[in-house]
């Protein structure tokens, strides 16, 4: 199931607008902060679909029944562009464990590239809920490569994908390679790609905007 948050009006649209706006993008701290806020909201929305158990807590005046997550998810993200998203998700899922994986495009021609994974630090993933964040799903190929690499750590019970911007082609490609019960929470869906596989209108290079251009 794909949930696109920009479909309904809310303050979320302001944060999405600011990460896209090239005059505001010059402020890297604001870019990271907005990416974090976007992920917090995506995390809050997706949390409504998770399972909860009831628990009794003592207040200074009595007892209150509350609902807490039945199980803690693992928050997985792709280095380095996913770090601000990870931070936002971790703000809300503050007892979750984390998994980090690196992926980069190694170009064979200006238009063609392979995805290389070099680093993986993850807890065991057998029967865990894995929330996998990646700000930009352009073709879906890095996310699928990362998903396959994560499977070496065990088979999750459920995958939840979180992205700021995705293309319909990326979502379709990912849906073909990930389990059927995977849920998708995206800020916006943009239809076009450049020849170099950048999303249009998109926002540019999320990793460079958050952390500076690569050398
Ligand atoms: N990665 C980005 O950072 N931006 C895109 O448009 C596509 C992939």
Coordinates of N, CA and C and ligand atoms in Angstrom, one line a residue:
X1 N 0.9 -1.2 0.0 CA 0.0 0.0 0.0 C 0.9 1.2 0.0
X2 N 0.6 2.2 -0.9 CA 1.4 3.4 -1.0 C 0.6 4.6 -0.4
X3 N 1.2 5.2 0.6 CA 0.6 6.4 1.2 C 1.4 7.6 0.8
X4 N 0.7 8.6 0.2 CA 1.4 9.8 -0.2 C 0.9 11.0 0.6
X5 N 1.7 11.5 1.5 CA 1.2 12.5 2.5 C 0.9 13.8 1.9
X6 N 1.5 14.2 0.8 CA 1.2 15.5 0.2 C -0.2 15.6 -0.4
X7 N -0.8 14.5 -0.5 CA -2.2 14.5 -1.1 C -3.2 15.3 -0.3
X8 N -2.9 15.4 1.0 CA -3.8 16.2 1.8 C -3.1 17.4 2.4
X9 N -3.8 18.5 2.5 CA -3.1 19.7 3.0 C -2.8 19.7 4.5
X10 N -1.6 20.1 4.8 CA -1.2 20.2 6.2 C 0.2 20.9 6.2
X11 N 0.7 21.2 7.4 CA 2.0 21.9 7.6 C 3.1 21.0 6.9
X12 N 2.9 19.8 6.7 CA 3.8 18.9 6.0 C 4.2 19.5 4.7
X13 N 3.3 20.1 4.0 CA 3.6 20.7 2.7 C 4.6 21.8 2.7
X14 N 4.6 22.5 3.9 CA 5.6 23.6 4.0 C 7.0 23.0 4.1
X15 N 7.2 21.9 4.8 CA 8.5 21.3 4.9 C 8.9 20.7 3.6
X16 N 8.0 20.1 2.9 CA 8.3 19.6 1.6 C 8.6 20.7 0.6
X17 N 7.9 21.8 0.7 CA 8.2 22.9 -0.2 C 9.6 23.5 0.1
X18 N 10.0 23.5 1.3 CA 11.3 24.1 1.7 C 12.5 23.2 1.2
X19 N 12.3 21.9 1.3 CA 13.4 21.1 0.8 C 13.6 21.1 -0.7
X20 N 12.5 21.5 -1.4 CA 12.6 21.6 -2.9 C 13.0 23.0 -3.3
X21 N 12.8 24.0 -2.5 CA 13.1 25.4 -2.9 C 14.5 25.7 -3.0
X22 N 15.1 26.0 -4.2 CA 16.5 26.1 -4.3 C 17.1 27.4 -3.6
X23 N 16.2 28.4 -3.3 CA 16.7 29.5 -2.5 C 16.9 29.1 -1.0
X24 N 16.0 28.2 -0.5 CA 16.1 27.8 0.9 C 17.1 26.7 1.0
X25 N 17.3 25.9 0.0 CA 18.3 24.8 0.0 C 19.7 25.2 0.4
X26 N 20.0 26.5 0.2 CA 21.4 26.9 0.4 C 21.7 26.7 1.9
X27 N 20.7 26.7 2.7 CA 20.9 26.6 4.2 C 20.8 25.1 4.5
X28 N 22.0 24.4 4.6 CA 22.1 23.0 4.8 C 21.5 22.5 6.1
X29 N 21.6 23.4 7.1 CA 21.0 23.0 8.4 C 19.5 22.9 8.3
X30 N 18.9 23.9 7.6 CA 17.5 23.9 7.4 C 17.0 22.7 6.6
X31 N 17.8 22.4 5.6 CA 17.5 21.2 4.7 C 17.5 20.0 5.6
X32 N 18.5 19.8 6.4 CA 18.5 18.6 7.3 C 17.4 18.6 8.3
X33 N 17.1 19.8 8.8 CA 16.0 19.9 9.8 C 14.7 19.6 9.2
X34 N 14.4 20.1 7.9 CA 13.2 19.8 7.3 C 13.1 18.3 6.9
X35 N 14.2 17.7 6.5 CA 14.2 16.3 6.2 C 13.8 15.5 7.5
X36 N 14.3 16.0 8.6 CA 14.0 15.3 9.9 C 12.6 15.5 10.2
X37 N 12.0 16.7 10.0 CA 10.6 17.0 10.4 C 9.7 16.2 9.5
X38 N 10.1 16.0 8.2 CA 9.3 15.2 7.2 C 9.2 13.8 7.7
X39 N 10.4 13.3 8.2 CA 10.4 11.9 8.6 C 9.7 11.7 9.9
X40 N 9.7 12.7 10.8 CA 8.9 12.6 12.0 C 7.4 12.4 11.7
X41 N 7.0 13.2 10.7 CA 5.6 13.2 10.4 C 5.2 11.9 9.7
X42 N 6.1 11.4 8.8 CA 5.9 10.1 8.1 C 5.9 9.0 9.2
X43 N 6.8 9.1 10.1 CA 6.9 8.1 11.2 C 5.6 8.1 12.0
X44 N 5.1 9.3 12.4 CA 3.9 9.4 13.2 C 2.7 8.8 12.4
X45 N 2.6 9.1 11.1 CA 1.5 8.6 10.4 C 1.6 7.0 10.2
X46 N 2.8 6.5 10.0 CA 2.9 5.1 9.8 C 2.7 4.4 11.2
X47 N 3.0 5.1 12.2 CA 2.8 4.4 13.6 C 1.4 4.1 13.9
X48 N 0.4 4.7 13.2 CA -1.0 4.5 13.4 C -1.4 3.1 12.9
X49 N -0.5 2.5 12.0 CA -0.9 1.2 11.4 C -0.1 0.1 12.2
X50 N 0.7 0.4 13.2 CA 1.4 -0.7 13.9 C 0.6 -1.3 15.0
X51 N 1.0 -2.3 15.6 CA 0.3 -3.0 16.7 C 0.7 -2.5 18.0
X52 N -0.3 -2.4 18.9 CA -0.1 -1.8 20.3 C -0.6 -2.8 21.3
X53 N 0.0 -2.7 22.5 CA -0.5 -3.5 23.6 C -0.8 -2.5 24.8
X54 N -1.7 -2.9 25.7 CA -2.1 -1.9 26.7 C -1.2 -2.2 27.9
X55 N -1.0 -1.2 28.7 CA -0.1 -1.2 29.9 C -0.6 -0.3 30.9
X56 N -0.4 -0.6 32.2 CA -0.9 0.3 33.2 C 0.3 1.1 33.8
X57 N 0.2 2.4 33.9 CA 1.3 3.2 34.5 C 0.7 3.9 35.7
X58 N 1.6 4.1 36.7 CA 1.2 4.8 37.9 C 1.4 6.3 37.7
X59 N 0.4 7.1 37.9 CA 0.6 8.6 37.9 C 0.7 9.0 39.3
X60 N 1.0 10.3 39.6 CA 1.0 10.7 41.0 C -0.3 10.6 41.7
X61 N -1.4 10.6 40.8 CA -2.8 10.6 41.4 C -3.5 9.3 41.2
X62 N -3.0 8.3 40.5 CA -3.7 7.1 40.3 C -3.0 6.2 39.3
X63 N -3.8 5.5 38.5 CA -3.3 4.6 37.5 C -3.9 4.9 36.1
X64 N -3.2 4.9 35.1 CA -3.7 5.1 33.7 C -3.4 4.0 32.8
X65 N -4.4 3.6 32.0 CA -4.1 2.6 31.0 C -3.6 3.3 29.7
X66 N -2.4 2.8 29.3 CA -1.9 3.5 28.0 C -1.6 2.4 27.0
X67 N -1.4 2.8 25.8 CA -1.0 1.8 24.7 C 0.4 2.1 24.2
X68 N 1.1 1.0 24.2 CA 2.5 1.1 23.7 C 2.8 0.2 22.6
X69 N 3.8 0.4 21.8 CA 4.1 -0.4 20.6 C 4.3 -1.9 21.1
X70 N 3.7 -2.8 20.4 CA 3.8 -4.2 20.7 C 5.3 -4.7 20.5
X71 N 5.9 -4.2 19.5 CA 7.3 -4.5 19.3 C 8.1 -3.3 18.7
X72 N 9.3 -3.2 19.1 CA 10.2 -2.1 18.6 C 10.6 -2.4 17.1
X73 N 10.5 -1.5 16.2 CA 11.0 -1.7 14.9 C 12.6 -1.6 14.8
X74 N 13.2 -2.0 13.7 CA 14.6 -1.6 13.4 C 14.5 -0.5 12.4
X75 N 15.2 0.6 12.6 CA 15.2 1.7 11.7 C 16.5 1.5 10.8
X76 N 16.3 1.2 9.6 CA 17.4 1.0 8.7 C 17.5 2.2 7.7
X77 N 18.7 2.7 7.5 CA 18.8 3.8 6.5 C 20.1 3.6 5.6
X78 N 20.0 4.4 4.5 CA 21.1 4.3 3.5 C 22.1 5.5 3.7
X79 N 23.3 5.2 3.9 CA 24.3 6.2 4.0 C 24.7 6.8 2.6
X80 N 24.9 8.1 2.6 CA 24.8 9.1 3.7 C 23.5 9.9 3.7
X81 N 22.8 9.8 2.5 CA 21.6 10.7 2.3 C 20.5 10.5 3.3
X82 N 20.4 9.2 3.9 CA 19.3 8.9 4.7 C 19.5 9.3 6.2
X83 N 20.7 9.9 6.5 CA 20.9 10.2 7.9 C 20.0 11.2 8.6
X84 N 19.5 12.2 7.9 CA 18.6 13.2 8.5 C 17.2 12.5 8.7
X85 N 16.8 11.6 7.7 CA 15.6 10.9 7.8 C 15.6 10.0 9.0
X86 N 16.8 9.3 9.2 CA 17.0 8.4 10.3 C 16.8 9.1 11.6
X87 N 17.4 10.3 11.7 CA 17.3 11.1 12.9 C 15.9 11.4 13.2
X88 N 15.1 11.8 12.2 CA 13.7 12.1 12.5 C 12.9 10.9 12.9
X89 N 13.1 9.8 12.3 CA 12.4 8.6 12.7 C 12.8 8.1 14.1
X90 N 14.1 8.3 14.4 CA 14.6 7.9 15.8 C 14.1 8.8 16.9
X91 N 13.7 10.1 16.5 CA 13.1 11.0 17.5 C 11.8 10.4 18.0
X92 N 11.1 9.7 17.1 CA 9.8 9.2 17.6 C 9.9 7.7 18.0
X93 N 10.6 6.9 17.2 CA 10.8 5.5 17.6 C 12.0 5.5 18.4
X94 N 12.0 6.1 19.6 CA 13.2 6.3 20.3 C 13.8 5.1 21.1
X95 N 13.1 4.0 21.0 CA 13.7 2.8 21.6 C 14.0 1.8 20.5
X96 N 14.0 2.2 19.3 CA 14.3 1.3 18.1 C 15.8 1.0 18.0
X97 N 16.1 -0.1 17.5 CA 17.5 -0.3 17.1 C 17.7 0.2 15.7
X98 N 19.0 0.4 15.3 CA 19.3 1.0 14.0 C 20.1 0.1 13.1
X99 N 20.0 0.2 11.8 CA 20.8 -0.5 10.9 C 21.3 0.5 9.9
X100 N 22.6 0.5 9.5 CA 23.1 1.4 8.6 C 23.7 0.6 7.4
X101 N 23.5 1.1 6.2 CA 24.1 0.5 5.1 C 24.5 1.5 4.0
X102 N 25.6 1.3 3.4 CA 26.1 2.3 2.4 C 25.7 1.8 1.0
X103 N 25.3 2.8 0.2 CA 25.1 2.4 -1.2 C 25.4 3.6 -2.0
X104 N 26.1 3.4 -3.1 CA 26.4 4.5 -4.0 C 26.4 4.1 -5.5
X105 N 26.1 5.1 -6.3 CA 26.1 4.8 -7.8 C 27.5 4.8 -8.3
X106 N 27.9 3.7 -8.9 CA 29.2 3.7 -9.6 C 28.9 3.7 -11.1
X107 N 29.2 4.9 -11.6 CA 28.8 5.1 -13.0 C 29.7 4.4 -14.0
X108 N 29.1 3.7 -15.0 CA 29.9 3.1 -16.1 C 29.9 4.0 -17.3
X109 N 28.8 4.8 -17.4 CA 28.7 5.9 -18.4 C 28.0 7.0 -17.7
X110 N 27.9 8.2 -18.2 CA 27.2 9.3 -17.5 C 25.7 8.9 -17.2
X111 N 25.1 8.0 -18.0 CA 23.7 7.7 -17.8 C 23.6 6.3 -17.1
X112 N 24.6 5.5 -17.1 CA 24.4 4.1 -16.5 C 25.3 4.0 -15.3
X113 N 24.7 3.2 -14.3 CA 25.5 3.0 -13.1 C 25.1 1.7 -12.5
X114 N 26.0 1.1 -11.7 CA 25.7 0.0 -10.8 C 25.6 0.5 -9.4
X115 N 24.8 -0.2 -8.5 CA 24.8 0.2 -7.1 C 25.8 -0.6 -6.3
X116 N 26.6 0.0 -5.6 CA 27.6 -0.7 -4.8 C 27.3 -0.5 -3.3
X117 N 27.3 -1.7 -2.6 CA 27.1 -1.7 -1.1 C 28.4 -2.0 -0.5
X118 N 28.9 -1.2 0.4 CA 30.2 -1.5 1.0 C 30.2 -1.7 2.5
X119 N 29.2 -1.2 3.2 CA 29.2 -1.2 4.6 C 27.8 -1.5 5.1
X120 N 27.8 -2.4 6.1 CA 26.5 -2.8 6.7 C 26.7 -3.1 8.2
X121 N 26.0 -2.3 9.0 CA 26.0 -2.6 10.5 C 24.5 -2.7 10.9
X122 N 24.1 -3.9 11.3 CA 22.7 -4.1 11.6 C 22.5 -5.2 12.7
X123 N 21.5 -5.0 13.4 CA 21.1 -6.2 14.3 C 20.6 -7.3 13.5
X124 N 20.3 -8.4 14.2 CA 19.6 -9.5 13.5 C 18.2 -9.1 13.1
X125 N 17.8 -9.5 11.9 CA 16.5 -8.9 11.4 C 15.4 -10.0 11.3
X126 N 15.7 -11.2 11.7 CA 14.7 -12.3 11.7 C 13.4 -11.8 12.4
X127 N 12.3 -11.9 11.7 CA 11.0 -11.6 12.3 C 10.8 -10.2 12.9
X128 N 11.7 -9.3 12.5 CA 11.6 -7.9 12.9 C 10.8 -7.0 11.9
X129 N 10.2 -6.0 12.4 CA 9.6 -4.9 11.5 C 10.8 -4.0 11.2
X130 N 11.1 -3.9 9.9 CA 12.2 -3.0 9.5 C 11.6 -1.8 8.7
X131 N 11.9 -0.6 9.3 CA 11.5 0.7 8.6 C 12.7 1.2 7.9
X132 N 12.7 1.1 6.5 CA 13.8 1.4 5.7 C 13.6 2.8 5.1
X133 N 14.5 3.7 5.4 CA 14.3 5.1 4.9 C 15.4 5.4 3.8
X134 N 14.9 6.1 2.8 CA 15.8 6.6 1.7 C 15.1 7.9 1.2
X135 N 15.7 9.1 1.2 CA 15.0 10.3 0.9 C 14.4 10.3 -0.6
X136 N 15.2 9.7 -1.5 CA 14.8 9.9 -2.9 C 14.8 8.5 -3.6
X137 N 13.6 8.1 -4.0 CA 13.5 6.8 -4.7 C 13.3 7.1 -6.2
X138 N 14.4 7.2 -6.9 CA 14.4 7.6 -8.3 C 14.1 6.4 -9.3
X139 N 14.9 5.4 -9.2 CA 14.7 4.2 -10.0 C 14.3 3.0 -9.1
X140 N 14.6 3.1 -7.8 CA 14.3 2.0 -6.9 C 15.5 1.0 -6.8
X141 N 16.5 1.2 -7.7 CA 17.5 0.1 -7.8 C 18.4 0.1 -6.5
X142 N 18.7 1.3 -5.9 CA 19.6 1.2 -4.7 C 18.8 0.6 -3.6
X143 N 17.5 1.0 -3.5 CA 16.7 0.4 -2.4 C 16.6 -1.1 -2.5
X144 N 16.4 -1.6 -3.7 CA 16.2 -3.1 -3.8 C 17.6 -3.8 -3.5
X145 N 18.7 -3.2 -4.0 CA 20.0 -3.7 -3.7 C 20.3 -3.7 -2.2
X146 N 19.9 -2.6 -1.5 CA 20.0 -2.6 -0.1 C 19.2 -3.6 0.7
X147 N 17.9 -3.7 0.2 CA 17.0 -4.7 0.8 C 17.6 -6.1 0.7
X148 N 18.2 -6.5 -0.5 CA 18.8 -7.8 -0.6 C 20.0 -8.0 0.3
X149 N 20.8 -6.9 0.5 CA 21.9 -7.0 1.4 C 21.5 -7.2 2.8
X150 N 20.4 -6.5 3.2 CA 19.9 -6.6 4.6 C 19.4 -8.0 4.9
X151 N 18.9 -8.7 3.9 CA 18.4 -10.1 4.1 C 19.5 -11.0 4.6
X152 N 20.8 -10.6 4.4 CA 21.9 -11.5 5.0 C 21.8 -11.4 6.6
X153 N 21.1 -10.4 7.1 CA 21.0 -10.3 8.6 C 19.7 -11.0 9.1
X154 N 18.9 -11.6 8.2 CA 17.7 -12.3 8.6 C 16.5 -11.9 7.8
X155 N 15.4 -12.6 8.0 CA 14.2 -12.3 7.2 C 13.2 -11.5 8.0
X156 N 13.0 -10.2 7.8 CA 12.1 -9.4 8.5 C 10.6 -9.9 8.4
X157 N 9.8 -9.6 9.4 CA 8.4 -10.0 9.3 C 7.6 -9.0 8.4
X158 N 8.1 -7.7 8.4 CA 7.5 -6.7 7.6 C 8.5 -5.6 7.3
X159 N 8.4 -5.1 6.1 CA 9.2 -3.9 5.7 C 8.3 -2.7 5.5
X160 N 8.7 -1.6 6.0 CA 8.0 -0.3 5.7 C 9.0 0.6 5.1
X161 N 8.7 1.1 3.9 CA 9.6 2.0 3.2 C 9.1 3.5 3.5
X162 N 10.1 4.3 3.8 CA 9.8 5.7 4.0 C 10.7 6.6 3.1
X163 N 10.1 7.5 2.3 CA 10.9 8.3 1.4 C 10.3 9.7 1.4
X164 N 11.1 10.7 1.1 CA 10.5 12.1 0.9 C 9.9 12.2 -0.5
X165 N 10.6 11.8 -1.5 CA 10.1 11.8 -2.9 C 10.4 10.5 -3.6
X166 N 9.4 10.0 -4.3 CA 9.5 8.8 -5.1 C 8.9 9.0 -6.5
X167 N 9.4 8.2 -7.5 CA 8.7 8.2 -8.8 C 7.8 7.0 -8.9
X168 N 6.8 7.1 -9.8 CA 6.0 5.9 -9.9 C 6.8 4.7 -10.4
X169 N 7.8 4.9 -11.3 CA 8.6 3.8 -11.8 C 9.4 3.1 -10.6
X170 N 9.9 3.9 -9.7 CA 10.7 3.4 -8.6 C 9.8 2.5 -7.7
X171 N 8.6 3.1 -7.4 CA 7.6 2.3 -6.6 C 7.2 1.0 -7.2
X172 N 7.0 1.1 -8.5 CA 6.6 -0.1 -9.3 C 7.7 -1.2 -9.2
X173 N 9.0 -0.7 -9.4 CA 10.2 -1.6 -9.4 C 10.3 -2.2 -8.0
X174 N 10.2 -1.4 -7.0 CA 10.4 -1.9 -5.6 C 9.3 -2.9 -5.3
X175 N 8.1 -2.6 -5.7 CA 7.0 -3.5 -5.4 C 7.2 -4.8 -6.0
X176 N 7.9 -4.9 -7.2 CA 8.1 -6.2 -7.8 C 9.2 -7.0 -7.1
X177 N 10.0 -6.3 -6.3 CA 11.2 -7.1 -5.7 C 11.0 -7.3 -4.2
X178 N 10.1 -6.5 -3.5 CA 10.0 -6.6 -2.1 C 8.7 -7.4 -1.8
X179 N 8.6 -7.9 -0.5 CA 7.4 -8.7 -0.2 C 6.1 -7.9 -0.4
X180 N 5.0 -8.7 -0.6 CA 3.7 -8.1 -0.9 C 3.2 -7.3 0.2
X181 N 3.5 -7.7 1.4 CA 2.9 -6.9 2.6 C 3.7 -5.7 2.9
X182 N 4.6 -5.2 2.1 CA 5.4 -4.0 2.3 C 4.5 -2.8 2.2
X183 N 4.7 -1.9 3.1 CA 4.0 -0.6 3.0 C 4.9 0.5 2.7
X184 N 4.4 1.5 2.0 CA 5.2 2.6 1.4 C 4.6 4.0 2.0
X185 N 5.5 4.8 2.6 CA 5.0 6.1 3.1 C 6.0 7.1 2.4
X186 N 5.4 7.9 1.6 CA 6.2 8.9 0.8 C 5.6 10.3 1.0
X187 N 6.5 11.3 0.9 CA 6.1 12.7 1.0 C 5.3 13.0 -0.3
X188 N 5.9 12.8 -1.4 CA 5.3 13.1 -2.7 C 5.8 12.2 -3.8
X189 N 5.0 12.1 -4.8 CA 5.4 11.3 -6.0 C 5.5 12.2 -7.2
X190 N 6.7 12.3 -7.7 CA 7.1 13.1 -8.9 C 7.2 12.1 -10.1
X191 N 6.7 12.6 -11.2 CA 6.6 11.6 -12.4 C 7.9 11.5 -13.2
X192 N 8.7 12.5 -13.3 CA 9.8 12.5 -14.3 C 11.2 12.2 -13.7
X193 N 12.1 11.7 -14.6 CA 13.5 11.4 -14.3 C 14.4 12.0 -15.4
X194 N 15.5 12.6 -15.0 CA 16.5 13.0 -16.0 C 17.2 11.8 -16.6
X195 N 18.0 12.0 -17.6 CA 18.8 10.9 -18.2 C 19.8 10.4 -17.2
X196 N 20.2 11.2 -16.2 CA 21.1 10.7 -15.1 C 20.4 10.2 -13.9
X197 N 19.0 9.9 -14.1 CA 18.2 9.4 -13.0 C 18.1 10.3 -11.8
X198 N 17.9 11.6 -12.0 CA 17.5 12.5 -11.0 C 16.0 12.8 -11.1
X199 N 15.4 12.9 -10.0 CA 13.9 13.1 -10.0 C 13.6 14.6 -10.4
X200 N 12.6 14.8 -11.3 CA 12.1 16.1 -11.7 C 10.6 16.2 -11.4
X201 N 10.2 17.3 -10.7 CA 11.0 18.4 -10.2 C 12.0 18.1 -9.1
X202 N 11.6 17.1 -8.2 CA 12.5 16.6 -7.2 C 13.1 17.7 -6.3
X203 N 14.4 17.6 -6.0 CA 15.0 18.6 -5.2 C 16.5 18.7 -5.5
X204 N 17.0 17.8 -6.3 CA 18.5 17.8 -6.5 C 19.1 16.6 -5.8
X205 N 20.3 16.7 -5.4 CA 21.0 15.6 -4.7 C 20.8 15.7 -3.2
X206 N 20.0 14.9 -2.6 CA 19.7 15.0 -1.2 C 20.9 14.9 -0.3
X207 N 21.9 14.0 -0.6 CA 23.1 13.8 0.2 C 23.9 15.1 0.1
X208 N 24.1 15.6 -1.1 CA 24.9 16.9 -1.2 C 24.3 18.0 -0.5
X209 N 23.0 18.2 -0.6 CA 22.3 19.3 0.1 C 22.4 19.2 1.6
X210 N 22.4 18.0 2.1 CA 22.5 17.8 3.6 C 23.9 17.9 4.1
X211 N 24.9 17.4 3.3 CA 26.2 17.3 3.9 C 27.3 17.9 3.0
X212 N 27.0 18.5 1.9 CA 28.0 19.1 1.0 C 28.3 18.2 -0.2
X213 N 28.9 18.8 -1.2 CA 29.1 18.0 -2.4 C 30.3 17.1 -2.2
X214 N 30.1 15.9 -2.9 CA 31.2 14.9 -2.8 C 32.4 15.3 -3.7
X215 N 33.5 14.9 -3.4 CA 34.7 15.2 -4.2 C 35.1 14.0 -5.0
Ligands
LIG1 N1 19.1 10.8 -5.3 C1 18.9 12.1 -5.1 O1 19.5 12.6 -4.1 N2 18.1 12.9 -5.9 C2 17.5 12.4 -6.9 O2 16.8 13.1 -7.6 C3 17.7 11.0 -7.2 C4 18.5 10.2 -6.4

